[in-house]
Amino acid sequence: MINKPRVKIPDQIRKGEIIQIKTLVAHEMENGLRRDQAGKVIPRKIINRFTCSFNGKPVFACDLEPALAANPYLVFSVRVDESGVFNFTWTDDDGTVITAEEKAITL
């Protein structure tokens, strides 16, 4: 079962302000190099892509690699010129997609 991602944006945003967004998603991020107790390789299973859009326009994206720790925590900055909706997407090796949405209201 996939837990709901945690996203933190400021409660109050002034028009044109650069804000910091923090995201955390629960994921084991297995790199495919470890072995289980029987000696079999544990298959790779990582989140390999993260994207963030605001009002349908991409504002941040990154590719993640196997060396990243479990439960990836990402922090990035975005300039907000209007009220709208942030959409966050984490994509796994097997095609699993985890999404979250947060509203941003400017003053």
Short mmCIF file of C-alpha atoms in Angstrom, two decimals:
data_model
loop_
_atom_site.label_atom_id
_atom_site.label_comp_id
_atom_site.label_asym_id
_atom_site.label_seq_id
_atom_site.Cartn_x
_atom_site.Cartn_y
_atom_site.Cartn_z
CA MET A 1 0.00 0.00 0.00
CA ILE A 2 1.24 3.47 -0.90
CA ASN A 3 0.93 6.17 1.73
CA LYS A 4 -0.29 9.61 0.76
CA PRO A 5 2.66 11.91 -0.06
CA ARG A 6 3.32 14.83 2.26
CA VAL A 7 3.59 18.26 0.66
CA LYS A 8 4.25 21.52 2.49
CA ILE A 9 3.75 24.94 0.92
CA PRO A 10 3.43 28.26 2.78
CA ASP A 11 -0.06 29.14 4.03
CA GLN A 12 0.28 32.75 2.90
CA ILE A 13 1.87 33.67 -0.43
CA ARG A 14 2.28 37.16 -1.82
CA LYS A 15 1.96 37.61 -5.58
CA GLY A 16 5.42 37.28 -7.17
CA GLU A 17 6.94 35.64 -4.09
CA ILE A 18 9.47 32.84 -4.40
CA ILE A 19 8.33 30.04 -2.10
CA GLN A 20 9.95 26.85 -0.88
CA ILE A 21 8.07 23.59 -1.44
CA LYS A 22 8.89 20.47 0.57
CA THR A 23 7.77 16.97 -0.46
CA LEU A 24 8.11 13.57 1.18
CA VAL A 25 6.84 10.27 -0.19
CA ALA A 26 7.02 6.87 1.53
CA HIS A 27 8.88 4.48 -0.77
CA GLU A 28 11.44 1.73 -0.14
CA MET A 29 13.71 2.76 -3.06
CA GLU A 30 15.28 -0.69 -3.50
CA ASN A 31 18.39 -0.33 -5.69
CA GLY A 32 18.48 -3.90 -7.07
CA LEU A 33 21.93 -4.66 -5.63
CA ARG A 34 20.99 -6.18 -2.27
CA ARG A 35 20.19 -9.82 -1.61
CA ASP A 36 17.51 -11.36 0.60
CA GLN A 37 18.18 -14.03 3.28
CA ALA A 38 18.04 -16.77 0.63
CA GLY A 39 20.74 -15.02 -1.41
CA LYS A 40 18.43 -13.91 -4.24
CA VAL A 41 18.79 -10.41 -5.62
CA ILE A 42 15.99 -8.10 -4.47
CA PRO A 43 14.59 -6.51 -7.67
CA ARG A 44 15.18 -2.83 -8.30
CA LYS A 45 12.18 -0.64 -7.42
CA ILE A 46 12.83 3.10 -7.30
CA ILE A 47 11.01 6.30 -8.03
CA ASN A 48 12.85 7.44 -11.12
CA ARG A 49 11.01 10.68 -12.00
CA PHE A 50 9.45 13.55 -10.05
CA THR A 51 7.52 16.42 -11.62
CA CYS A 52 5.69 19.46 -10.32
CA SER A 53 3.36 21.67 -12.33
CA PHE A 54 1.48 24.83 -11.41
CA ASN A 55 -1.78 25.56 -13.21
CA GLY A 56 -0.79 22.95 -15.80
CA LYS A 57 2.66 24.42 -16.51
CA PRO A 58 5.82 22.53 -15.49
CA VAL A 59 7.78 24.34 -12.78
CA PHE A 60 10.18 21.64 -11.53
CA ALA A 61 11.27 18.13 -12.55
CA CYS A 62 14.10 15.77 -11.71
CA ASP A 63 15.28 12.24 -12.40
CA LEU A 64 16.07 10.13 -9.34
CA GLU A 65 18.78 7.48 -9.18
CA PRO A 66 19.17 4.24 -7.16
CA ALA A 67 21.62 5.90 -4.74
CA LEU A 68 18.80 8.05 -3.32
CA ALA A 69 17.62 7.02 0.15
CA ALA A 70 14.26 5.49 0.93
CA ASN A 71 11.36 7.90 1.43
CA PRO A 72 12.68 10.63 -0.90
CA TYR A 73 12.51 14.15 0.54
CA LEU A 74 12.72 16.93 -2.05
CA VAL A 75 12.90 20.69 -1.49
CA PHE A 76 12.74 23.24 -4.30
CA SER A 77 11.74 26.87 -4.92
CA VAL A 78 9.06 28.28 -7.20
CA ARG A 79 7.92 31.81 -8.02
CA VAL A 80 4.14 32.19 -7.60
CA ASP A 81 2.52 35.01 -9.59
CA GLU A 82 -1.13 33.96 -9.18
CA SER A 83 -3.41 31.67 -7.22
CA GLY A 84 -3.62 28.13 -8.55
CA VAL A 85 -2.98 24.45 -8.04
CA PHE A 86 0.31 22.58 -7.73
CA ASN A 87 0.27 19.00 -9.07
CA PHE A 88 3.02 16.62 -7.96
CA THR A 89 3.84 13.29 -9.64
CA TRP A 90 6.26 10.55 -8.59
CA THR A 91 6.79 7.75 -11.16
CA ASP A 92 8.16 4.32 -10.18
CA ASP A 93 10.18 1.84 -12.29
CA ASP A 94 7.14 -0.41 -12.69
CA GLY A 95 4.94 2.46 -13.93
CA THR A 96 3.24 3.13 -10.60
CA VAL A 97 2.34 6.81 -10.33
CA ILE A 98 1.86 8.60 -7.01
CA THR A 99 0.18 11.98 -7.16
CA ALA A 100 -0.65 14.88 -4.85
CA GLU A 101 -2.31 18.25 -5.30
CA GLU A 102 -2.05 21.45 -3.26
CA LYS A 103 -3.82 24.78 -3.73
CA ALA A 104 -1.86 28.03 -3.50
CA ILE A 105 -3.74 31.24 -2.83
CA THR A 106 -1.91 34.53 -3.33
CA LEU A 107 -2.65 37.65 -1.33
#
